Amino acid sequence: MLKTGEYDFKSIEARWHAFWAEKKTFEANIDFNKKKYWVLDMFPYPSGAGLHVGHVEGYTATDIIGRYKRANGFNVLHAMGWDAFGLPAEQHAISTGLHPSINTQNNIDNFRQQMQRIGLGIDWRREVNTTQPKYFRWTQWIFLQLFKHGLAYVDKKPVWWCPELGTVLANEEVIDGKSERGHYPVERRSLLQWVLRITAYGDKLLKGVENLDWPEATKRQQTAWIGRSEGGLIRFKTESGASLEVFTTRPDTFFGVSFIAIAPEHPLLAQLVSADQQTCVQDYCKQVAAKSDLERTDLAKNKTGVFTGTYAIHPLTSERIPIWVSDYILMHHGTGVVMGVPAHDERDFEFAQTYHLPVKQVIQGSEESPLPFCSEGTLVNSGEFSALSTQEARKAILKRLGDAGIGQTTVQYKLHDWLFSRQRYWGEPFPIIWVKETDYKRLEGLKTSPFQEFLPQKPIAYTTSSGTVYAVPLTSKHLPLTLPEVSSYKPNQGATTVLQNADSKWLHVKLNLVTGEILPADGQAEGDWIEGTRETNTMPQWAGSCWYYLRYLSPDFEEGIVDPKEVAYWKTPDIYVGGAEHAVLHLLYARFWHQFLFDLGLLPTSEPFIKLFHPGIILGPDGNKMSKSLGNVVNPNTVIDEYGADSLRLYEMFLGPLEASKPWSLQNVEGVYRFLKKVWREFIDIEGQISKKIGGDTDEPTFEKVLHETIAKVTEDIDNLRFNTAISQLMICVNQMQKAKKITKPSARIFLQLLAPFAPHICEELWERLGEQGSIVDAPWPQFDPSKCIHTEAKYVVQVNGKVRDEISLPMDASQEEVIEAAKRISKVISYLEKGTLVKTIYVPKRLVNFVVR
RNA sequence: GCUUGAGUGGUGAAAUUGGCAAACACGCCAGACUUAGGAUCUGGUGCCGAAAGGUUUAAGGGUUCGAGUCCCUUCUCAAGCACCA
């Protein structure tokens, strides 16, 4: 039971939640009289487990920033949304038979309510939900724009298939041979899939990284993932007249080529192999195919390969070069063919050692060094190019090969086009209908047709045993294309899609090329119709998360993805806070879409996230990553119930530096809870009245000094996202307040304002009880007054030979000579000075004197 | 293997960037007020030592009047990359 005058966080917090909602405190509107500040969180996937302590960490941080910026006169936008498509909701649907939207909506309601409970200052009018038709209508629209501009296509190629998840995955979603979600094994399958041409933006994505205010590690990761390498394409002719193209970044080593190696999957391999080598090459390829990707890329294993029986001719030396097949050559990198230069490449060296191939040194370092020698140097044994530096030779040799028409400079990316289709139900359906070739030609031939709105210059088509089909894009008028009901949410066997379980009235349609109407194929209709089949893949979860932040600006806007007036004012987020695990996923995909939308002229900026911050992971109390299986998951609700939301917020911010990963320890919650109770008692007496201590005429100088130091420290710390040290300074301030007999009301107010971004509920309550009008969030941030912090005396550390011997306090205006003289009079110092001779005196103003005695 | 970070009390961590190491908390010890304390307050708390004093930032070396901070070597941990031609 609470006694009168005790800190009753439950009723306080409930009261202020209601107040903020009723007064629309956090609703943000365009205001040209104010500078804008947009804080953005990575929006959560609304899981059934509810809000996680990790969410609380990031969202509290942005809330503090938002409240602080607002107090500093900014017009602050802080919105929230739900990344609500995805597998868990679908798996729930499979087990319950209920539509995933039901479960999704329940989870969202729960998340929203939990966020409100921790007191986040969010403009809930702007809430975005990726699964709502009014949102994904525009996700589909953006896809159609990509389609129209030739950036979306279908391709049949080896892709990652995850049997457990029943879908294909993008390269970015496969980590160490396992799925990013769920860590299930994946395998290669050759499947027809939708792909986005992200490589067309490779250079822009790479260049843009340079100017971003992001953690260096994340920038490095993105740069490495895009993986630009400059080099040359060089064509070798085989003795039989076939032509093989290799990619190399080291054309300067061209005279050191002693073999050519080709990937086992290379389409030209079969034609290359000589008659007598057929069987052993085939056997080798079979062996390789049986290996998993993990086995194949295991660095520890020895290199293997088989001679194809064929030779290529070196274009400049006319030497015969044997062609080998080896699985250390990766089909998906470069051209899948490598010129082997054992003397100057580790892998080629290893291979040459195994099969006793010649090692020809063509580059010399400044000193004698063992082979393989892979750094820069001077060319030797390279004909006319000998004595050139490696840098010069790279250009010269490529130029020579270019002149001969057998080489060219080129740029190669590690980044591959983005595999964009999934075989699951709970995602955006593709707004595409497949039609016969003749019908597509008719559409192209028409003067006008609604279906030409997003028609690409180059048709997208694929061929199966039953003929070739062409992709017809739906029109803006058809959007949103909502998900059909299906007989089962379970994927079918193999690589077929869940949407194939939809009613044939949805799957098989007829289109009117003149009116733009779409009807079920079996319906009766007058006029000229063509038949088509709907695309049954769905988009990956990343589609919705690629542009959600833009929709916050105008969630109900009907004329486009974003209201131009809103985006002209708010532009891009001023800070983006979220996990580092998305470094090459969401953060890369979103940049791609944003740059594309910028190129369409829809956005004022080319980069979405100028400033990015990753909060560290909160580990379980046992120091391990929180997980259900370890049973170390902490639910923030239990802390709120027992200590209140303000304690939870303070606790998470006080744990350590925001960017560090740190273990949870409930014991420490007590510390911040005690602090809040102490604050409460400083303001409210046991009768529940404002403490008699508040309302003095003047402040004690010691308290006033600490208070102003606190203003300076908290201000600087929030600016630098150092919330842990800001809170410790607030603790120091209260401890000093406790010692003071009286404090003035203005000082009491200042303290509450400094604490308010961290613990908003208690501060609103005390603010009101002090008799202030309106919400504390609207009070302008206190200004630091340096004159309040002036020390009358300076404390000097006195050292002899760098060791502290004593300290002295002297007036601030004491001169160097006075300080040194005073230090020399210290008895301990005298004894040292008498024992030796004074060699040197170091004087640091207002800090220290050091006597060097020998 | 490579790249990039990091390593400070029993614990989470601070340290105007080269100037009193351990702020602020947790925990622990002692005390006060209490019928009671899981409330609150006061004091103590890196290590060795009775004290004077000595000593301490993963280990070792260096630069400097002075190093947690800069340089070199080694070790450990974390993250990322991993046959990228």
PDB file of N, CA, C and O (backbone and C1' of nucleotides) in Angstrom, chain A residues 220 248-249 296 301 303 330 333 338 347 414 655 657 668 674 681 724 728 731 735 738 795 847 850, chain B residues 4 12-14 16 19-20 23-27 39-41 54-55 65 80-85:
ATOM      1  N   ARG A 220      31.545   0.284 -44.252  1.00  0.00           N
ATOM      2  CA  ARG A 220      32.484  -0.694 -44.813  1.00  0.00           C
ATOM      3  C   ARG A 220      31.743  -1.921 -45.321  1.00  0.00           C
ATOM      4  O   ARG A 220      32.030  -2.440 -46.383  1.00  0.00           O
ATOM      5  N   THR A 248      39.868 -10.435 -64.837  1.00  0.00           N
ATOM      6  CA  THR A 248      40.989 -10.348 -63.907  1.00  0.00           C
ATOM      7  C   THR A 248      41.164  -8.912 -63.424  1.00  0.00           C
ATOM      8  O   THR A 248      40.911  -7.972 -64.172  1.00  0.00           O
ATOM      9  N   THR A 249      41.590  -8.780 -62.163  1.00  0.00           N
ATOM     10  CA  THR A 249      41.945  -7.443 -61.664  1.00  0.00           C
ATOM     11  C   THR A 249      43.441  -7.223 -61.825  1.00  0.00           C
ATOM     12  O   THR A 249      43.948  -6.165 -61.513  1.00  0.00           O
ATOM     13  N   ARG A 296      31.913 -26.788 -50.412  1.00  0.00           N
ATOM     14  CA  ARG A 296      32.660 -26.314 -51.562  1.00  0.00           C
ATOM     15  C   ARG A 296      33.505 -25.094 -51.232  1.00  0.00           C
ATOM     16  O   ARG A 296      34.579 -24.897 -51.778  1.00  0.00           O
ATOM     17  N   LYS A 301      39.926 -27.084 -47.225  1.00  0.00           N
ATOM     18  CA  LYS A 301      40.106 -28.250 -48.102  1.00  0.00           C
ATOM     19  C   LYS A 301      41.113 -27.938 -49.212  1.00  0.00           C
ATOM     20  O   LYS A 301      41.334 -26.789 -49.578  1.00  0.00           O
ATOM     21  N   LYS A 303      42.653 -27.888 -53.001  1.00  0.00           N
ATOM     22  CA  LYS A 303      42.051 -27.587 -54.301  1.00  0.00           C
ATOM     23  C   LYS A 303      42.041 -28.841 -55.164  1.00  0.00           C
ATOM     24  O   LYS A 303      42.995 -29.625 -55.157  1.00  0.00           O
ATOM     25  N   LEU A 330      34.198 -19.920 -59.126  1.00  0.00           N
ATOM     26  CA  LEU A 330      32.772 -19.758 -58.834  1.00  0.00           C
ATOM     27  C   LEU A 330      32.066 -19.193 -60.060  1.00  0.00           C
ATOM     28  O   LEU A 330      32.469 -18.173 -60.607  1.00  0.00           O
ATOM     29  N   HIS A 333      30.799 -15.513 -60.028  1.00  0.00           N
ATOM     30  CA  HIS A 333      31.695 -14.368 -59.924  1.00  0.00           C
ATOM     31  C   HIS A 333      32.475 -14.187 -61.213  1.00  0.00           C
ATOM     32  O   HIS A 333      32.966 -15.163 -61.770  1.00  0.00           O
ATOM     33  N   VAL A 338      38.947 -18.269 -65.051  1.00  0.00           N
ATOM     34  CA  VAL A 338      40.048 -17.523 -64.465  1.00  0.00           C
ATOM     35  C   VAL A 338      41.332 -17.835 -65.208  1.00  0.00           C
ATOM     36  O   VAL A 338      41.539 -18.965 -65.637  1.00  0.00           O
ATOM     37  N   ARG A 347      45.614 -18.652 -54.560  1.00  0.00           N
ATOM     38  CA  ARG A 347      44.777 -19.807 -54.918  1.00  0.00           C
ATOM     39  C   ARG A 347      45.326 -20.515 -56.144  1.00  0.00           C
ATOM     40  O   ARG A 347      45.409 -21.740 -56.185  1.00  0.00           O
ATOM     41  N   LYS A 414      30.371  -7.362 -56.869  1.00  0.00           N
ATOM     42  CA  LYS A 414      30.009  -8.554 -56.118  1.00  0.00           C
ATOM     43  C   LYS A 414      28.490  -8.577 -55.933  1.00  0.00           C
ATOM     44  O   LYS A 414      27.864  -9.624 -55.844  1.00  0.00           O
ATOM     45  N   LEU A 655      22.174   1.759 -18.550  1.00  0.00           N
ATOM     46  CA  LEU A 655      22.903   0.481 -18.610  1.00  0.00           C
ATOM     47  C   LEU A 655      24.347   0.631 -19.080  1.00  0.00           C
ATOM     48  O   LEU A 655      25.231  -0.093 -18.632  1.00  0.00           O
ATOM     49  N   PRO A 657      26.841   2.634 -22.610  1.00  0.00           N
ATOM     50  CA  PRO A 657      26.757   3.408 -23.854  1.00  0.00           C
ATOM     51  C   PRO A 657      25.709   2.792 -24.783  1.00  0.00           C
ATOM     52  O   PRO A 657      25.611   1.572 -24.886  1.00  0.00           O
ATOM     53  N   ASN A 668      19.889  -3.764 -11.141  1.00  0.00           N
ATOM     54  CA  ASN A 668      20.203  -2.364 -11.370  1.00  0.00           C
ATOM     55  C   ASN A 668      18.975  -1.500 -11.609  1.00  0.00           C
ATOM     56  O   ASN A 668      19.067  -0.282 -11.578  1.00  0.00           O
ATOM     57  N   ARG A 674      15.177   3.955  -7.179  1.00  0.00           N
ATOM     58  CA  ARG A 674      15.521   4.729  -5.986  1.00  0.00           C
ATOM     59  C   ARG A 674      15.746   6.202  -6.319  1.00  0.00           C
ATOM     60  O   ARG A 674      15.334   7.093  -5.584  1.00  0.00           O
ATOM     61  N   ARG A 681      10.695  12.703  -3.556  1.00  0.00           N
ATOM     62  CA  ARG A 681      10.728  13.186  -2.172  1.00  0.00           C
ATOM     63  C   ARG A 681      11.309  14.593  -2.070  1.00  0.00           C
ATOM     64  O   ARG A 681      10.969  15.332  -1.151  1.00  0.00           O
ATOM     65  N   ASN A 724      23.772   7.551 -20.796  1.00  0.00           N
ATOM     66  CA  ASN A 724      24.192   6.986 -19.509  1.00  0.00           C
ATOM     67  C   ASN A 724      24.902   8.033 -18.647  1.00  0.00           C
ATOM     68  O   ASN A 724      24.634   8.126 -17.446  1.00  0.00           O
ATOM     69  N   SER A 728      23.815   9.977 -15.040  1.00  0.00           N
ATOM     70  CA  SER A 728      24.643  10.024 -13.822  1.00  0.00           C
ATOM     71  C   SER A 728      24.829  11.469 -13.366  1.00  0.00           C
ATOM     72  O   SER A 728      24.860  11.743 -12.157  1.00  0.00           O
ATOM     73  N   MET A 731      21.849  12.410 -11.454  1.00  0.00           N
ATOM     74  CA  MET A 731      21.922  11.814 -10.118  1.00  0.00           C
ATOM     75  C   MET A 731      22.794  12.677  -9.209  1.00  0.00           C
ATOM     76  O   MET A 731      22.455  12.909  -8.049  1.00  0.00           O
ATOM     77  N   ASN A 735      21.628  14.488  -5.749  1.00  0.00           N
ATOM     78  CA  ASN A 735      22.374  14.310  -4.502  1.00  0.00           C
ATOM     79  C   ASN A 735      22.759  15.650  -3.907  1.00  0.00           C
ATOM     80  O   ASN A 735      22.731  15.831  -2.677  1.00  0.00           O
ATOM     81  N   GLN A 738      19.687  17.370  -2.483  1.00  0.00           N
ATOM     82  CA  GLN A 738      19.358  16.788  -1.189  1.00  0.00           C
ATOM     83  C   GLN A 738      20.096  17.496  -0.052  1.00  0.00           C
ATOM     84  O   GLN A 738      19.576  17.658   1.039  1.00  0.00           O
ATOM     85  N   LYS A 795      42.025  24.244  -8.150  1.00  0.00           N
ATOM     86  CA  LYS A 795      42.732  23.204  -7.417  1.00  0.00           C
ATOM     87  C   LYS A 795      43.889  22.713  -8.275  1.00  0.00           C
ATOM     88  O   LYS A 795      43.692  22.333  -9.421  1.00  0.00           O
ATOM     89  N   ARG A 847      45.449  23.454 -13.396  1.00  0.00           N
ATOM     90  CA  ARG A 847      45.409  22.005 -13.269  1.00  0.00           C
ATOM     91  C   ARG A 847      46.531  21.435 -12.422  1.00  0.00           C
ATOM     92  O   ARG A 847      46.278  20.723 -11.455  1.00  0.00           O
ATOM     93  N   ASN A 850      54.262  20.247 -11.939  1.00  0.00           N
ATOM     94  CA  ASN A 850      55.090  19.056 -11.820  1.00  0.00           C
ATOM     95  C   ASN A 850      56.555  19.473 -11.766  1.00  0.00           C
ATOM     96  O   ASN A 850      57.052  20.140 -12.657  1.00  0.00           O
TER      97      ASN A 850
ATOM     98  P     U B   4      42.265  -2.814 -40.449  1.00  0.00           P
ATOM     99  O5'   U B   4      40.971  -2.538 -39.579  1.00  0.00           O
ATOM    100  C5'   U B   4      39.925  -1.732 -40.111  1.00  0.00           C
ATOM    101  C4'   U B   4      38.691  -1.877 -39.255  1.00  0.00           C
ATOM    102  C3'   U B   4      38.879  -1.535 -37.786  1.00  0.00           C
ATOM    103  O3'   U B   4      38.850  -0.137 -37.588  1.00  0.00           O
ATOM    104  C1'   U B   4      37.639  -3.540 -37.978  1.00  0.00           C
ATOM    105  P     G B  12      30.808  -6.314 -15.602  1.00  0.00           P
ATOM    106  O5'   G B  12      29.722  -5.165 -15.681  1.00  0.00           O
ATOM    107  C5'   G B  12      28.404  -5.471 -16.114  1.00  0.00           C
ATOM    108  C4'   G B  12      27.592  -4.213 -16.233  1.00  0.00           C
ATOM    109  C3'   G B  12      28.239  -3.084 -17.024  1.00  0.00           C
ATOM    110  O3'   G B  12      28.165  -3.301 -18.409  1.00  0.00           O
ATOM    111  C1'   G B  12      27.296  -2.203 -15.053  1.00  0.00           C
ATOM    112  P     A B  13      29.261  -2.735 -19.373  1.00  0.00           P
ATOM    113  O5'   A B  13      29.057  -1.176 -19.166  1.00  0.00           O
ATOM    114  C5'   A B  13      30.142  -0.285 -19.150  1.00  0.00           C
ATOM    115  C4'   A B  13      29.751   0.855 -18.262  1.00  0.00           C
ATOM    116  C3'   A B  13      30.590   2.097 -18.437  1.00  0.00           C
ATOM    117  O3'   A B  13      29.962   2.921 -19.403  1.00  0.00           O
ATOM    118  C1'   A B  13      30.556   1.470 -16.152  1.00  0.00           C
ATOM    119  P     A B  14      30.770   3.947 -20.228  1.00  0.00           P
ATOM    120  O5'   A B  14      30.849   5.111 -19.182  1.00  0.00           O
ATOM    121  C5'   A B  14      32.087   5.580 -18.817  1.00  0.00           C
ATOM    122  C4'   A B  14      31.917   6.747 -17.915  1.00  0.00           C
ATOM    123  C3'   A B  14      32.989   7.782 -18.199  1.00  0.00           C
ATOM    124  O3'   A B  14      32.484   8.780 -19.024  1.00  0.00           O
ATOM    125  C1'   A B  14      33.179   6.997 -15.975  1.00  0.00           C
ATOM    126  P     U B  16      37.686  12.331 -21.224  1.00  0.00           P
ATOM    127  O5'   U B  16      37.722  13.762 -21.848  1.00  0.00           O
ATOM    128  C5'   U B  16      37.666  14.951 -21.077  1.00  0.00           C
ATOM    129  C4'   U B  16      37.442  16.072 -22.024  1.00  0.00           C
ATOM    130  C3'   U B  16      38.732  16.767 -22.473  1.00  0.00           C
ATOM    131  O3'   U B  16      38.555  17.358 -23.742  1.00  0.00           O
ATOM    132  C1'   U B  16      37.446  18.220 -21.127  1.00  0.00           C
ATOM    133  P     G B  19      44.488  14.188 -20.622  1.00  0.00           P
ATOM    134  O5'   G B  19      44.969  14.521 -19.143  1.00  0.00           O
ATOM    135  C5'   G B  19      45.433  13.452 -18.309  1.00  0.00           C
ATOM    136  C4'   G B  19      45.981  14.006 -17.023  1.00  0.00           C
ATOM    137  C3'   G B  19      45.113  15.073 -16.376  1.00  0.00           C
ATOM    138  O3'   G B  19      45.214  14.906 -14.963  1.00  0.00           O
ATOM    139  C1'   G B  19      47.248  15.966 -16.806  1.00  0.00           C
ATOM    140  P     C B  20      44.195  13.879 -14.236  1.00  0.00           P
ATOM    141  O5'   C B  20      44.745  14.018 -12.763  1.00  0.00           O
ATOM    142  C5'   C B  20      46.031  13.516 -12.405  1.00  0.00           C
ATOM    143  C4'   C B  20      45.934  12.898 -11.027  1.00  0.00           C
ATOM    144  C3'   C B  20      44.921  11.752 -10.924  1.00  0.00           C
ATOM    145  O3'   C B  20      45.408  10.813  -9.989  1.00  0.00           O
ATOM    146  C1'   C B  20      44.348  13.438  -9.409  1.00  0.00           C
ATOM    147  P     A B  23      34.350   6.224  -8.057  1.00  0.00           P
ATOM    148  O5'   A B  23      33.467   7.530  -8.267  1.00  0.00           O
ATOM    149  C5'   A B  23      34.082   8.811  -8.240  1.00  0.00           C
ATOM    150  C4'   A B  23      33.390   9.738  -9.211  1.00  0.00           C
ATOM    151  C3'   A B  23      31.859   9.668  -9.222  1.00  0.00           C
ATOM    152  O3'   A B  23      31.300  10.473  -8.201  1.00  0.00           O
ATOM    153  C1'   A B  23      32.670   9.601 -11.440  1.00  0.00           C
ATOM    154  P     C B  24      30.202   9.889  -7.240  1.00  0.00           P
ATOM    155  O5'   C B  24      29.083   9.390  -8.248  1.00  0.00           O
ATOM    156  C5'   C B  24      28.276  10.313  -8.954  1.00  0.00           C
ATOM    157  C4'   C B  24      27.329   9.570  -9.857  1.00  0.00           C
ATOM    158  C3'   C B  24      26.599   8.411  -9.176  1.00  0.00           C
ATOM    159  O3'   C B  24      25.466   8.905  -8.470  1.00  0.00           O
ATOM    160  C1'   C B  24      27.492   7.662 -11.223  1.00  0.00           C
ATOM    161  P     A B  25      24.897   8.096  -7.240  1.00  0.00           P
ATOM    162  O5'   A B  25      24.267   6.883  -8.029  1.00  0.00           O
ATOM    163  C5'   A B  25      24.238   5.610  -7.444  1.00  0.00           C
ATOM    164  C4'   A B  25      23.857   4.615  -8.501  1.00  0.00           C
ATOM    165  C3'   A B  25      23.796   3.198  -7.972  1.00  0.00           C
ATOM    166  O3'   A B  25      22.543   2.947  -7.392  1.00  0.00           O
ATOM    167  C1'   A B  25      25.155   3.255  -9.883  1.00  0.00           C
ATOM    168  P     C B  26      22.496   2.228  -5.979  1.00  0.00           P
ATOM    169  O5'   C B  26      22.815   0.727  -6.409  1.00  0.00           O
ATOM    170  C5'   C B  26      21.968   0.081  -7.351  1.00  0.00           C
ATOM    171  C4'   C B  26      22.574  -1.216  -7.779  1.00  0.00           C
ATOM    172  C3'   C B  26      22.973  -2.160  -6.660  1.00  0.00           C
ATOM    173  O3'   C B  26      21.858  -2.836  -6.119  1.00  0.00           O
ATOM    174  C1'   C B  26      24.688  -2.080  -8.260  1.00  0.00           C
ATOM    175  P     G B  27      21.782  -3.064  -4.536  1.00  0.00           P
ATOM    176  O5'   G B  27      23.012  -4.042  -4.293  1.00  0.00           O
ATOM    177  C5'   G B  27      22.987  -5.372  -4.804  1.00  0.00           C
ATOM    178  C4'   G B  27      24.334  -6.024  -4.621  1.00  0.00           C
ATOM    179  C3'   G B  27      24.836  -6.079  -3.186  1.00  0.00           C
ATOM    180  O3'   G B  27      24.295  -7.201  -2.498  1.00  0.00           O
ATOM    181  C1'   G B  27      26.554  -5.274  -4.579  1.00  0.00           C
ATOM    182  P     A B  39      14.960  -1.628   0.871  1.00  0.00           P
ATOM    183  O5'   A B  39      13.858  -0.622   1.433  1.00  0.00           O
ATOM    184  C5'   A B  39      12.674  -0.379   0.673  1.00  0.00           C
ATOM    185  C4'   A B  39      12.041   0.912   1.111  1.00  0.00           C
ATOM    186  C3'   A B  39      13.011   2.088   1.262  1.00  0.00           C
ATOM    187  O3'   A B  39      13.249   2.741   0.024  1.00  0.00           O
ATOM    188  C1'   A B  39      11.667   1.937   3.183  1.00  0.00           C
ATOM    189  P     U B  40      14.685   3.290  -0.301  1.00  0.00           P
ATOM    190  O5'   U B  40      14.923   4.389   0.820  1.00  0.00           O
ATOM    191  C5'   U B  40      14.198   5.608   0.791  1.00  0.00           C
ATOM    192  C4'   U B  40      14.490   6.398   2.038  1.00  0.00           C
ATOM    193  C3'   U B  40      15.960   6.748   2.250  1.00  0.00           C
ATOM    194  O3'   U B  40      16.364   7.865   1.482  1.00  0.00           O
ATOM    195  C1'   U B  40      15.042   5.949   4.269  1.00  0.00           C
ATOM    196  P     C B  41      17.838   7.967   0.947  1.00  0.00           P
ATOM    197  O5'   C B  41      18.641   8.421   2.242  1.00  0.00           O
ATOM    198  C5'   C B  41      18.392   9.685   2.821  1.00  0.00           C
ATOM    199  C4'   C B  41      19.042   9.777   4.169  1.00  0.00           C
ATOM    200  C3'   C B  41      20.551   9.575   4.184  1.00  0.00           C
ATOM    201  O3'   C B  41      21.246  10.745   3.804  1.00  0.00           O
ATOM    202  C1'   C B  41      19.584   8.308   5.919  1.00  0.00           C
ATOM    203  P     G B  54      54.795   6.556  -1.987  1.00  0.00           P
ATOM    204  O5'   G B  54      54.723   5.033  -2.429  1.00  0.00           O
ATOM    205  C5'   G B  54      55.904   4.228  -2.470  1.00  0.00           C
ATOM    206  C4'   G B  54      55.549   2.773  -2.588  1.00  0.00           C
ATOM    207  C3'   G B  54      54.846   2.380  -3.882  1.00  0.00           C
ATOM    208  O3'   G B  54      55.758   2.219  -4.951  1.00  0.00           O
ATOM    209  C1'   G B  54      53.713   1.407  -2.054  1.00  0.00           C
ATOM    210  P     U B  55      55.345   2.705  -6.405  1.00  0.00           P
ATOM    211  O5'   U B  55      54.188   1.667  -6.766  1.00  0.00           O
ATOM    212  C5'   U B  55      54.492   0.278  -6.976  1.00  0.00           C
ATOM    213  C4'   U B  55      53.217  -0.531  -7.034  1.00  0.00           C
ATOM    214  C3'   U B  55      52.266  -0.162  -8.157  1.00  0.00           C
ATOM    215  O3'   U B  55      52.647  -0.732  -9.399  1.00  0.00           O
ATOM    216  C1'   U B  55      51.043  -0.364  -6.150  1.00  0.00           C
ATOM    217  P     C B  65      60.698  14.594 -21.376  1.00  0.00           P
ATOM    218  O5'   C B  65      60.034  14.480 -19.933  1.00  0.00           O
ATOM    219  C5'   C B  65      60.853  14.428 -18.781  1.00  0.00           C
ATOM    220  C4'   C B  65      59.975  14.515 -17.554  1.00  0.00           C
ATOM    221  C3'   C B  65      58.773  13.603 -17.545  1.00  0.00           C
ATOM    222  O3'   C B  65      59.114  12.308 -17.094  1.00  0.00           O
ATOM    223  C1'   C B  65      58.079  15.778 -16.958  1.00  0.00           C
ATOM    224  P     G B  80      28.213 -10.609 -37.527  1.00  0.00           P
ATOM    225  O5'   G B  80      29.053 -10.003 -38.727  1.00  0.00           O
ATOM    226  C5'   G B  80      28.626  -8.798 -39.357  1.00  0.00           C
ATOM    227  C4'   G B  80      29.712  -8.305 -40.272  1.00  0.00           C
ATOM    228  C3'   G B  80      30.127  -9.259 -41.373  1.00  0.00           C
ATOM    229  O3'   G B  80      29.236  -9.261 -42.459  1.00  0.00           O
ATOM    230  C1'   G B  80      32.050  -8.374 -40.360  1.00  0.00           C
ATOM    231  P     C B  81      29.042 -10.600 -43.295  1.00  0.00           P
ATOM    232  O5'   C B  81      30.435 -10.701 -44.067  1.00  0.00           O
ATOM    233  C5'   C B  81      30.769  -9.739 -45.060  1.00  0.00           C
ATOM    234  C4'   C B  81      32.177  -9.959 -45.539  1.00  0.00           C
ATOM    235  C3'   C B  81      32.469 -11.339 -46.121  1.00  0.00           C
ATOM    236  O3'   C B  81      31.963 -11.510 -47.426  1.00  0.00           O
ATOM    237  C1'   C B  81      34.216 -10.730 -44.673  1.00  0.00           C
ATOM    238  P     A B  82      31.299 -12.934 -47.745  1.00  0.00           P
ATOM    239  O5'   A B  82      32.524 -13.937 -47.693  1.00  0.00           O
ATOM    240  C5'   A B  82      33.538 -13.814 -48.649  1.00  0.00           C
ATOM    241  C4'   A B  82      34.771 -14.497 -48.136  1.00  0.00           C
ATOM    242  C3'   A B  82      34.787 -16.008 -48.263  1.00  0.00           C
ATOM    243  O3'   A B  82      35.045 -16.345 -49.604  1.00  0.00           O
ATOM    244  C1'   A B  82      35.763 -15.342 -46.213  1.00  0.00           C
ATOM    245  P     C B  83      34.744 -17.786 -50.087  1.00  0.00           P
ATOM    246  O5'   C B  83      35.599 -17.488 -51.417  1.00  0.00           O
ATOM    247  C5'   C B  83      36.675 -16.564 -51.274  1.00  0.00           C
ATOM    248  C4'   C B  83      37.914 -17.200 -51.867  1.00  0.00           C
ATOM    249  C3'   C B  83      37.962 -17.007 -53.370  1.00  0.00           C
ATOM    250  O3'   C B  83      39.195 -16.429 -53.714  1.00  0.00           O
ATOM    251  C1'   C B  83      38.478 -19.233 -52.741  1.00  0.00           C
ATOM    252  P     C B  84      39.418 -14.827 -53.377  1.00  0.00           P
ATOM    253  O5'   C B  84      38.235 -14.170 -54.209  1.00  0.00           O
ATOM    254  C5'   C B  84      38.376 -13.940 -55.607  1.00  0.00           C
ATOM    255  C4'   C B  84      37.612 -12.680 -55.944  1.00  0.00           C
ATOM    256  C3'   C B  84      37.780 -11.583 -54.880  1.00  0.00           C
ATOM    257  O3'   C B  84      38.469 -10.426 -55.325  1.00  0.00           O
ATOM    258  C1'   C B  84      35.439 -12.146 -55.210  1.00  0.00           C
ATOM    259  P     A B  85      38.506  -9.723 -56.601  1.00  0.00           P
ATOM    260  O5'   A B  85      39.556 -10.599 -57.403  1.00  0.00           O
ATOM    261  C5'   A B  85      39.581 -10.494 -58.796  1.00  0.00           C
ATOM    262  C4'   A B  85      40.329 -11.673 -59.336  1.00  0.00           C
ATOM    263  C3'   A B  85      40.216 -11.880 -60.838  1.00  0.00           C
ATOM    264  O3'   A B  85      41.095 -11.028 -61.535  1.00  0.00           O
ATOM    265  C1'   A B  85      39.898 -13.918 -59.740  1.00  0.00           C
TER     266        A B  85
END
